Amino acid sequence: MTEETLSNLLHENRRFEPPAELAAAANVKASAYDDAAADREGFWAAAAERLAWTKKWDRVLDWDNPPFAKWFVGGELNVAYNCVDRHVEAGNGDRVAIHWVGEPADEARDITYADLQAEVSRAANALTSLGIGKGDPVAIYMPMIPEAIFAMLACARIGAPHTVVFGGFSAEALGSRLEDFKAKLVVTSDGGYRRGTASALKPAVDEARQISSRAGHDVGRVLVVRRTGQEVAFDEDVDVWWHDVVDSASPEHTPESFDSEHPLFVMYTSGTTGKPKGILHTTGGYLTQCAFTHWEVFDLKPETDVYWCTADIGWITGHSYIVYGPLANGVTQVLYEGTPDSPERGRWWQIIADKKVTVFYTAPTAIRSFMKQGREIPDRHDMSSLRILGSVGEPINPEAYIWYRLVIGGDRTPVVDTWWQTETGAIMISPLPGVTAGKPGSAMTALPGVSADVVNDEGVPVPHGSGGYLVLTSPWPSMLRTIWGDDQRYIDTYWSRFRDQGFYFAGDGAKKDEDGDLWVLGRVDDVMNVSGHRLSTTEIESALVSHPKVAEAAVVGATDPDTGQAVVAFVILRENAGDGGEGIAKELSDHVRTQIGPIAKPRQIMIVPELPKTRSGKIMRRLLRDVAEKREVGDTTTLADSTIMELISAGQATST
Ligand code: WTA
């Protein structure tokens, strides 16, 4: 298939059947849906049996006091033992757990499960010697280096809940999390590598400690890994070097067992108000579902697969699908420190070829930026080892899906579009690669043991062919247990919208197609109402991106005196499209009209050089709405590159 014929994919209605060989050997077959429907709790109990428990649970689910769930009640286990030691005891100590690839091209390190056991044990002993024990909150603020994983597992091993704060967050963001979490210790590094230069992390920790302190909470100690060797301020009363206390600690450590509901970690995520929400995940149910779904959705064969998830460990995807799920399954995986285009644009594809990656998991935003650069770059690399591709984080538009499958996956690999959230802890809606005939753009159906639906304003399930709100209708093992320190906000945010029905409100819009398959349309707050018609920003973006000249698009609903809201689109053109030529805006606008219909036609299309994105790659539509409504642009501090809004607002953008 050529670039030209990639157009008009919104009306893509091909389905991709699972490859026969993959289907025949799949870990999970179609019967799993029936098994789970017949006995949901029994299904999850069987999934929990895949882990090693030191004390078996008395009860699978306690939902006596909704929405506060307890899973595997009375059971006890150690998460780090499950992710590390048991693989060594099973004779797989020599298996590589982590192929770490540094951003500087000559830096790499292979860590076997036996190595991992020694490193995690040392770190656990060191944390204990620094006064950290069961229940003591620890913050981790690190680049993508193996020590970040050692630190997370060491915390889990001694029962100290962790919060990993993305290394790209500012000192302010870190400080407010340290204070909210009441962190006793921070694990960090002097700095990390990004696009070839060493950037500092430790100074942000120093500043964040002051911020936390002014808010009334003092962080006791800071444990610092030397990564770049840059100069850092060092306060002997607080700071300690990792190489001083961890490297000299004993590599032996006996794991203690913890209750199934013991807090494992808190992950902060942004809510509708300014204060981030601390999403609490606990031990037994979380590990059960992230290990099981990882094995199920990626059809993981730990003996032969090489898995790579490109997320940062600072996000939930890094927690569930780099650290806990994959390691619980005993896989070999790639951990890459740097950016996709450093030192050159083909770096990711080079890593896939070098490490013979078989299962690859990334985000649509990354796929679209590679599409923008053209297929020549990936085409230079041998990626024939790939057998499954995953997508997460936002709806994947059909064109990106097709490009991913075709150009990266050589038209062999199923693409699994996985819908889930920080709050759900694990994948909830996804095709199964050995079962489902995938539809480009659809996350398809709830996984076995998960119950999702699309409901209207009254909480009534909508018929096939209609849209509404995405809800989860039964509790699931890896569900959030509460918002850290704020049970009421937990109830209000997730369980009040459909209180009568007892449904969890995901905050996403979705539609059920004629077959009943699910299409997640994006956050409900991104849904526009134009002349009484409900339109999804995603749907229009997808239409724009299906035009051969368009690389990326973001759509917002701007207040309009005539239609309530109007569609305003911000578009980045492909490199080979130049400035798009005269009349480009009309051309694109007509394209949307023919793709979706006249109601979706943008009021305005602006050609822009970049889009404002958070450091995790999410488009900040709020800022675009400010531009569209000709307001002063709001707070840009969470943008990855704060100069972008100046470019867009300063009229460097072409407008119609
Ligand atoms: C969106 C990331 C469509 C959705 C794991 C959700 C998706 C939010 C998909 C959670 C998908 C995630 N299709 N939308 N496959 N995956 N989302 O908490 O809006 O960073 O509510 O978790 O991302 O983002 P979060």
XYZ file of C-alpha atoms and ligand atoms in Angstrom:
681
model
C 0.000 0.000 0.000
C 1.390 3.402 -0.931
C 1.086 6.746 0.826
C -1.533 7.914 -1.709
C -3.926 5.077 -1.048
C -3.727 5.757 2.672
C -6.369 8.426 2.281
C -9.992 8.090 3.174
C -9.262 5.684 5.966
C -11.991 7.013 8.168
C -14.183 4.769 6.126
C -11.690 2.006 6.515
C -13.763 -1.067 7.079
C -11.251 -3.838 6.660
C -10.870 -6.200 9.549
C -7.620 -7.893 10.369
C -7.955 -11.516 11.379
C -5.380 -12.915 13.814
C -2.515 -14.727 12.063
C -3.371 -18.454 12.124
C -0.185 -19.524 13.855
C -0.568 -16.910 16.571
C -4.208 -17.866 17.102
C -3.355 -21.554 17.411
C -0.716 -20.951 20.088
C -2.422 -18.028 21.859
C -2.239 -17.830 25.649
C -5.883 -16.822 25.837
C -8.569 -18.221 23.574
C -12.131 -17.094 22.854
C -13.485 -19.412 25.559
C -12.027 -17.046 28.195
C -14.925 -14.645 27.586
C -17.446 -17.365 28.418
C -15.475 -18.647 31.400
C -15.311 -15.167 32.866
C -18.981 -14.477 32.165
C -19.988 -17.710 33.890
C -17.918 -17.059 37.014
C -16.222 -13.675 37.172
C -14.716 -14.067 40.619
C -13.558 -17.587 39.795
C -11.917 -16.223 36.652
C -9.951 -13.626 38.633
C -9.096 -16.163 41.320
C -7.515 -18.328 38.601
C -5.578 -15.281 37.369
C -4.373 -14.664 40.939
C -3.157 -18.267 41.120
C -0.511 -17.330 38.549
C 1.236 -15.448 41.360
C 2.990 -16.868 44.410
C 1.059 -16.208 47.643
C 2.421 -17.032 51.078
C -1.098 -17.057 52.451
C -4.121 -17.781 50.335
C -7.095 -15.392 50.411
C -10.334 -16.214 52.224
C -12.561 -14.258 49.887
C -12.012 -13.114 46.277
C -13.936 -9.835 46.446
C -15.338 -7.803 49.294
C -17.739 -5.227 47.779
C -19.782 -4.848 50.932
C -18.969 -1.163 51.215
C -18.944 0.203 47.657
C -17.099 1.960 46.112
C -14.377 0.711 48.450
C -13.260 -2.665 47.147
C -11.050 -5.315 48.688
C -9.687 -8.095 46.517
C -8.216 -11.414 47.629
C -9.121 -10.613 51.190
C -6.807 -12.098 53.788
C -4.224 -13.171 51.188
C -0.546 -12.290 51.619
C 2.292 -11.971 49.148
C 5.419 -10.019 48.301
C 5.363 -8.169 44.981
C 9.145 -8.061 44.528
C 9.429 -11.790 45.248
C 6.838 -12.358 42.522
C 8.647 -10.099 40.048
C 12.156 -11.357 40.726
C 13.044 -14.146 43.167
C 10.561 -16.721 42.016
C 11.983 -16.620 38.475
C 15.461 -17.249 39.878
C 14.119 -20.104 42.018
C 12.460 -21.574 38.926
C 15.887 -21.835 37.263
C 15.650 -18.693 35.107
C 18.248 -16.611 36.927
C 20.357 -16.375 33.773
C 17.516 -14.966 31.680
C 17.964 -11.293 30.821
C 15.287 -9.287 32.598
C 16.336 -5.896 31.263
C 18.293 -4.974 28.152
C 19.003 -1.437 29.222
C 19.897 0.869 26.323
C 21.358 4.238 27.245
C 20.744 7.293 25.132
C 24.477 7.695 24.427
C 24.823 5.064 21.705
C 27.708 3.225 23.340
C 26.024 2.686 26.709
C 24.141 -0.524 27.402
C 23.735 -2.983 30.237
C 22.113 -6.409 30.414
C 20.588 -7.337 33.757
C 19.604 -10.954 34.385
C 16.951 -11.999 36.871
C 19.762 -13.128 39.207
C 21.387 -9.682 38.894
C 18.029 -8.063 39.517
C 17.552 -10.129 42.676
C 20.915 -8.954 44.017
C 20.332 -5.307 43.067
C 16.827 -5.145 44.510
C 17.981 -6.873 47.697
C 20.845 -4.396 48.096
C 18.520 -1.474 47.587
C 16.015 -2.937 50.060
C 18.754 -3.340 52.662
C 19.955 0.209 52.023
C 16.463 1.670 52.396
C 16.066 -0.217 55.661
C 19.385 1.182 56.887
C 18.095 4.684 56.068
C 15.145 4.101 58.368
C 12.520 3.240 55.762
C 10.137 0.442 56.677
C 6.659 -0.872 56.065
C 4.183 1.923 55.312
C 6.777 4.699 54.896
C 6.094 6.752 51.733
C 9.026 7.036 49.300
C 9.141 9.299 46.236
C 11.142 8.363 43.138
C 12.180 11.062 40.661
C 14.481 9.534 38.111
C 15.418 9.119 34.474
C 14.935 5.803 32.668
C 17.837 3.981 34.250
C 17.794 0.522 35.862
C 18.135 2.005 39.352
C 14.641 3.449 38.986
C 13.277 -0.077 38.707
C 15.532 -1.348 41.495
C 14.173 1.423 43.711
C 10.519 0.668 42.922
C 10.965 -3.041 43.577
C 12.987 -2.383 46.735
C 10.124 -0.279 48.081
C 7.628 -3.010 47.190
C 9.895 -5.564 48.842
C 9.877 -3.796 52.198
C 6.271 -2.600 52.021
C 7.104 1.091 51.570
C 4.540 2.650 49.185
C 6.174 4.635 46.403
C 5.157 7.487 44.207
C 7.138 7.869 41.019
C 7.117 11.438 39.764
C 7.935 11.844 36.058
C 11.460 13.257 35.663
C 10.161 15.962 33.334
C 7.998 17.513 36.031
C 9.060 20.775 37.594
C 10.266 21.336 41.158
C 6.833 22.786 42.001
C 5.011 19.712 40.781
C 7.416 17.473 42.676
C 7.167 19.588 45.814
C 3.383 19.436 45.973
C 3.503 15.654 45.528
C 6.154 15.240 48.230
C 3.936 17.184 50.577
C 0.687 15.425 49.665
C 2.309 11.975 49.838
C 4.275 12.843 53.026
C 7.362 11.318 51.467
C 10.058 10.398 53.998
C 12.734 9.840 51.385
C 13.312 10.727 47.736
C 15.316 8.547 45.357
C 16.769 10.591 42.498
C 19.865 10.991 40.343
C 22.253 13.829 39.638
C 20.695 14.070 36.186
C 19.861 12.223 32.999
C 20.464 12.348 29.271
C 18.008 13.948 26.905
C 18.760 14.583 23.260
C 22.459 14.174 23.840
C 22.889 16.550 26.739
C 23.017 15.901 30.450
C 20.157 17.633 32.217
C 19.987 18.023 35.974
C 17.438 16.464 38.336
C 18.926 16.872 41.799
C 18.511 20.698 41.939
C 14.764 20.241 41.393
C 14.673 17.847 44.350
C 16.472 20.377 46.530
C 13.957 23.039 45.557
C 11.011 20.670 45.920
C 12.108 19.804 49.458
C 11.957 23.501 50.333
C 8.505 23.803 48.775
C 7.270 20.784 50.714
C 8.851 22.093 53.866
C 7.121 25.473 53.531
C 3.842 23.574 53.154
C 4.548 21.825 56.438
C 6.173 18.541 55.461
C 9.890 17.771 55.773
C 11.459 15.090 53.613
C 14.108 13.319 55.694
C 16.583 11.869 53.228
C 17.520 11.977 49.545
C 19.219 8.978 47.935
C 21.148 10.045 44.821
C 22.288 7.858 41.926
C 25.296 9.160 40.012
C 24.271 8.984 36.372
C 25.866 11.886 34.510
C 28.646 12.840 36.917
C 27.637 16.507 36.857
C 28.288 18.727 39.880
C 25.497 18.707 42.441
C 24.973 20.467 45.743
C 25.219 17.936 48.539
C 23.825 18.411 52.033
C 25.505 15.790 54.215
C 22.602 15.775 56.682
C 20.086 14.855 54.028
C 21.734 13.545 50.874
C 23.378 10.174 50.491
C 24.948 8.628 47.411
C 23.431 5.420 46.075
C 26.921 4.012 45.416
C 27.860 4.584 49.061
C 24.914 2.827 50.669
C 23.456 0.487 48.054
C 26.546 -0.909 46.383
C 28.033 -1.867 49.738
C 24.806 -3.412 51.091
C 24.263 -7.152 51.257
C 22.781 -8.785 48.133
C 20.771 -11.080 50.399
C 17.356 -10.016 51.633
C 14.449 -12.104 52.832
C 11.153 -10.684 51.587
C 8.354 -10.233 54.066
C 4.745 -10.895 53.045
C 2.169 -8.133 52.987
C -1.580 -8.086 53.062
C -3.291 -8.160 49.682
C -4.659 -4.655 50.337
C -1.362 -3.139 51.527
C -0.680 0.106 49.578
C 1.789 -0.541 46.752
C 1.965 2.887 45.167
C 0.286 6.188 44.505
C 0.345 7.703 41.023
C -0.582 11.349 40.727
C -2.706 12.305 37.770
C -4.234 15.599 36.783
C -7.877 16.153 37.479
C -10.268 18.887 36.535
C -9.108 21.056 39.423
C -5.581 22.295 39.981
C -4.622 19.803 42.673
C -3.399 16.475 41.272
C -5.162 13.356 42.474
C -3.109 10.634 44.140
C -4.471 7.391 42.731
C -3.905 4.555 45.206
C -3.139 1.030 44.041
C -2.727 -1.882 46.398
C -0.909 -5.191 46.267
C -2.693 -8.434 45.373
C -5.418 -7.298 42.989
C -3.149 -4.862 41.179
C -0.410 -7.396 40.542
C -2.926 -10.054 39.535
C -4.538 -7.948 36.847
C -1.482 -6.244 35.422
C 0.422 -9.537 35.203
C -2.551 -11.361 33.731
C -3.460 -8.704 31.154
C 0.157 -8.356 30.077
C 0.320 -12.104 29.399
C -3.129 -12.076 27.781
C -3.128 -8.947 25.607
C 0.458 -9.287 24.369
C 0.282 -13.084 24.223
C 3.546 -13.064 26.097
C 5.846 -16.084 25.823
C 8.498 -15.362 28.461
C 10.965 -17.900 27.041
C 11.120 -16.408 23.568
C 9.644 -12.908 23.473
C 11.574 -9.671 23.720
C 9.154 -7.024 24.873
C 9.500 -3.258 24.690
C 7.174 -0.625 26.092
C 8.341 2.907 25.307
C 6.496 4.620 28.168
C 8.310 6.400 30.950
C 8.236 4.760 34.370
C 6.830 8.072 35.628
C 3.424 7.139 34.161
C 0.990 4.348 34.928
C 1.922 2.559 31.697
C 5.496 2.338 32.936
C 4.331 0.956 36.280
C 1.974 -1.701 34.955
C 3.623 -2.584 31.653
C 7.336 -2.045 32.249
C 7.787 -2.884 35.901
C 5.061 -4.947 37.544
C 3.278 -6.839 34.746
C 6.275 -7.819 32.611
C 8.573 -8.692 35.501
C 5.855 -10.721 37.238
C 5.676 -12.691 33.992
C 9.454 -13.164 33.854
C 9.951 -11.584 30.429
C 13.027 -10.166 28.752
C 12.457 -6.528 27.969
C 14.146 -3.441 26.587
C 14.429 -0.341 28.765
C 15.479 2.717 26.759
C 16.733 5.848 28.451
C 16.351 8.452 25.752
C 14.212 10.157 23.154
C 13.085 8.465 19.905
C 15.179 10.712 17.706
C 18.506 10.722 19.484
C 21.131 10.558 18.142
C 19.118 10.087 14.928
C 15.509 9.618 13.873
C 15.756 5.873 13.365
C 16.926 5.137 16.902
C 13.822 3.190 17.981
C 13.840 1.052 14.840
C 17.539 0.401 15.302
C 16.859 -0.831 18.839
C 14.067 -3.130 17.607
C 16.424 -4.579 15.003
C 19.360 -4.921 17.431
C 17.425 -6.540 20.259
C 15.051 -8.488 18.001
C 12.037 -7.049 19.757
C 8.916 -9.173 19.241
C 6.255 -7.208 21.117
C 6.217 -3.416 20.963
C 3.925 -1.073 22.911
C 3.774 2.671 22.250
C 1.429 5.655 21.885
C -0.444 7.052 18.850
C 1.218 10.434 19.266
C 4.596 8.791 18.655
C 3.260 6.872 15.670
C 1.898 10.034 14.115
C 5.163 11.873 14.544
C 6.964 9.048 12.742
C 4.369 9.156 9.973
C 5.214 12.815 9.586
C 8.847 11.943 8.927
C 7.933 9.386 6.289
C 8.408 5.643 6.015
C 11.914 5.818 4.554
C 13.373 5.963 8.059
C 11.773 2.795 9.519
C 12.149 1.043 6.152
C 15.908 1.108 6.610
C 15.705 -1.324 9.525
C 14.944 -5.024 9.726
C 11.966 -5.295 12.057
C 10.875 -8.758 10.982
C 11.132 -9.969 14.603
C 7.976 -8.031 15.548
C 4.829 -10.086 16.048
C 2.473 -7.882 18.091
C 2.072 -4.100 18.267
C 0.258 -2.261 21.030
C -1.159 1.246 21.310
C -2.169 3.181 24.419
C -2.976 6.615 25.760
C -5.399 8.114 23.300
C -7.655 6.980 20.506
C -5.603 5.723 17.567
C -6.990 7.125 14.363
C -7.461 4.555 11.604
C -4.725 6.045 9.461
C -2.136 5.771 12.226
C -3.323 2.229 12.975
C -2.864 1.198 9.342
C 0.525 2.881 9.079
C 1.663 1.197 12.296
C 0.547 -2.217 11.121
C 1.897 -1.787 7.621
C 5.138 0.115 7.992
C 6.278 -1.034 11.429
C 4.580 -4.410 11.528
C 5.166 -5.436 7.898
C 1.423 -6.100 7.533
C 1.847 -9.246 9.691
C 1.300 -8.018 13.191
C -2.002 -7.562 15.000
C -2.368 -4.100 16.525
C -3.914 -4.107 19.977
C -5.490 -0.773 20.851
C -5.614 -0.891 24.645
C -7.951 1.365 26.588
C -7.323 1.921 30.266
C -6.466 4.661 32.768
C -4.235 5.437 35.729
C -7.324 4.654 37.773
C -7.991 1.242 36.249
C -4.395 0.114 36.872
C -4.454 -2.331 33.985
C -5.824 -2.742 30.464
C -9.622 -3.022 30.425
C -10.727 -2.835 26.789
C -8.637 -4.322 24.017
C -8.632 -6.837 21.220
C -6.989 -10.193 21.980
C -4.301 -10.767 19.350
C -5.091 -14.458 18.903
C -8.861 -14.084 18.975
C -10.133 -10.748 17.737
C -10.467 -9.616 14.136
C -9.292 -6.047 14.711
C -10.929 -2.948 13.309
C -8.632 0.045 12.779
C -9.574 2.662 15.358
C -11.606 0.466 17.691
C -10.521 -0.823 21.085
C -13.125 -3.521 20.426
C -14.455 -5.189 23.590
C -13.924 -5.397 27.324
C -11.403 -8.076 28.238
C -12.631 -11.285 29.869
C -13.566 -10.533 33.476
C -14.113 -6.824 32.777
C -17.539 -5.311 32.256
C -17.775 -2.070 30.327
C -20.732 -0.370 28.704
C -21.753 2.848 27.007
C -24.646 4.650 28.656
C -26.716 7.770 28.085
C -27.241 10.678 30.490
C -29.617 8.593 32.572
C -27.176 5.709 32.870
C -29.111 3.487 30.474
C -27.005 1.419 28.058
C -27.242 2.812 24.533
C -28.216 0.605 21.580
C -25.720 -0.511 18.949
C -24.838 2.305 16.619
C -25.050 4.997 19.324
C -22.731 6.984 21.526
C -22.600 8.014 25.165
C -20.441 7.721 28.274
C -18.028 4.895 28.902
C -18.655 3.169 32.243
C -17.343 0.126 34.051
C -20.188 -1.784 35.569
C -18.457 -4.157 38.015
C -15.408 -3.810 40.252
C -12.096 -5.200 38.903
C -8.976 -6.378 40.771
C -6.591 -3.543 39.811
C -9.092 -0.731 40.360
C -7.965 2.316 42.282
C -8.892 1.974 45.942
C -9.265 5.681 46.660
C -7.670 9.070 46.116
C -4.811 9.281 48.591
C -6.132 11.010 51.687
C -9.420 12.014 50.081
C -12.142 9.339 50.060
C -14.829 11.919 49.351
C -13.116 13.142 46.196
C -12.838 9.483 45.110
C -16.589 9.064 45.480
C -17.412 12.391 43.856
C -15.109 12.014 40.862
C -15.838 8.469 39.811
C -18.958 7.153 41.503
C -21.441 10.044 41.684
C -22.316 10.548 38.032
C -24.045 7.136 37.871
C -24.565 6.562 41.565
C -27.954 4.921 41.194
C -26.563 2.320 38.852
C -23.320 1.890 40.806
C -21.232 2.434 37.658
C -17.686 3.758 37.549
C -17.626 6.862 35.336
C -14.459 6.837 33.249
C -14.770 10.401 31.945
C -14.535 9.219 28.345
C -17.078 9.301 25.568
C -17.495 6.185 23.461
C -19.713 4.692 20.848
C -20.922 1.184 20.224
C -20.863 0.347 16.544
C -23.410 -1.830 14.781
C -21.558 -4.948 15.946
C -21.460 -3.675 19.531
C -17.698 -2.996 19.378
C -16.410 -0.027 21.335
C -14.810 3.095 19.913
C -13.388 5.373 22.582
C -13.864 8.952 21.444
C -11.797 10.815 24.000
C -12.515 12.675 27.182
C -16.032 13.850 27.609
C -14.700 17.320 28.196
C -13.369 17.206 24.642
C -16.731 16.416 23.178
C -18.249 19.342 21.335
C -21.820 20.221 20.797
C -22.277 21.959 17.468
C -25.822 22.985 16.658
C -27.120 20.297 18.970
C -24.994 17.609 17.378
C -22.516 15.810 19.535
C -19.132 15.717 17.808
C -15.894 14.226 18.960
C -12.676 16.149 18.588
C -11.048 12.822 17.820
C -13.357 12.013 14.975
C -12.577 15.299 13.238
C -8.880 14.986 13.939
C -8.970 11.562 12.419
C -10.621 12.945 9.309
C -7.980 15.648 8.995
C -5.132 13.225 9.501
C -6.492 11.026 6.735
C -5.715 13.836 4.260
C -2.387 13.129 2.538
C -0.948 16.558 3.363
C -1.679 16.378 7.095
C 0.717 15.043 9.706
C -1.109 15.904 12.881
C -4.231 17.742 13.936
C -5.874 19.003 17.105
C -9.451 20.146 17.238
C -11.223 22.209 19.867
C -14.752 23.405 20.362
C -14.768 27.196 20.520
C -17.766 29.084 21.823
C -19.838 30.331 18.918
C -22.810 32.693 19.079
C -24.642 30.834 16.332
C -24.008 27.186 16.854
C -23.138 26.949 20.557
C -19.741 25.581 19.772
C -17.792 25.619 16.552
C -14.984 23.442 15.362
C -11.541 25.027 15.250
C -8.677 22.924 13.942
C -4.940 23.286 14.348
C -3.010 21.371 11.728
C 0.620 20.422 11.193
C 1.421 19.625 7.578
C 3.669 16.820 6.441
C 7.205 17.767 5.551
C 6.709 16.849 1.908
C 3.581 19.017 1.676
C 5.537 22.283 2.026
C 3.170 25.093 2.966
C 0.251 23.102 1.578
C -0.298 25.437 -1.330
C -2.860 28.131 -1.786
C -6.279 27.322 -0.482
C -5.002 24.596 1.833
C -7.464 25.540 4.573
C -10.425 25.236 2.252
C -9.098 21.987 0.864
C -8.895 20.515 4.371
C -12.216 21.910 5.427
C -13.876 20.333 2.364
C -12.139 17.100 3.186
C -13.673 17.034 6.670
C -17.016 17.836 5.144
C -16.826 14.883 2.807
C -15.432 12.578 5.471
C -17.946 13.232 8.229
C -20.551 15.684 7.031
C -21.255 19.380 6.843
C -21.819 19.734 10.594
C -18.229 18.729 11.274
C -16.745 21.313 8.929
C -14.292 23.477 10.869
C -15.108 27.139 11.257
C -11.433 27.840 11.137
C -8.292 25.897 10.293
C -4.902 27.133 11.387
C -1.716 25.715 9.949
C 0.789 25.591 12.795
C 4.397 24.442 13.182
C 3.811 22.495 16.406
C 1.059 21.605 18.851
C 1.168 22.359 22.562
C 1.732 19.078 24.381
C 2.330 18.065 27.940
C 5.509 16.185 28.691
C 3.565 12.962 28.401
C 2.486 13.866 24.893
C -1.112 14.869 25.531
C -2.322 17.811 23.495
C -3.339 20.701 25.724
C -6.604 21.623 24.078
C -7.345 24.140 26.795
C -4.578 26.380 25.408
C -5.760 25.941 21.851
C -9.253 26.868 22.968
C -7.811 30.096 24.344
C -6.341 30.884 20.929
C -9.531 29.851 19.132
C -11.607 32.094 21.379
C -9.053 34.901 21.135
C -8.392 34.979 24.872
C -5.101 35.464 26.531
C -3.398 32.087 26.640
C -3.605 30.477 30.094
C -1.063 28.654 32.218
C 1.575 26.962 30.041
C 3.818 25.569 32.776
C 3.008 21.931 32.084
C 3.921 22.176 28.405
C 6.968 20.200 27.279
C 8.034 23.282 25.299
C 6.551 26.528 26.525
C 7.652 28.517 23.467
C 5.149 26.739 21.254
C 2.220 28.846 22.365
C 4.151 31.995 21.539
C 4.714 30.684 18.017
C 1.058 29.844 17.586
C -0.309 33.022 19.156
C 2.208 35.327 17.485
C 0.468 34.597 14.234
C 3.269 32.515 12.786
C 0.352 30.287 12.042
C -1.518 30.606 8.773
C -5.171 31.080 9.352
C -8.271 31.043 7.243
C -7.210 8.009 27.141
C -3.055 5.893 30.285
C -8.680 5.946 23.565
C -8.592 8.052 27.739
C -3.075 4.351 30.287
C -8.335 7.734 29.185
C -7.427 6.181 25.463
C -7.039 8.423 29.425
C -6.810 4.932 25.238
C -6.237 7.817 30.552
C -7.193 4.207 24.060
C -6.038 5.787 27.072
N -8.126 4.757 23.273
N -8.348 6.665 24.624
N -6.648 3.050 23.751
N -5.954 4.726 26.257
N -6.908 6.683 26.600
O -4.561 7.949 33.031
O -9.105 9.355 27.575
O -2.691 8.642 31.439
O -9.361 8.213 30.028
O -3.712 6.353 31.411
O -6.322 8.308 28.193
O -4.969 8.384 30.603
P -3.928 7.900 31.686
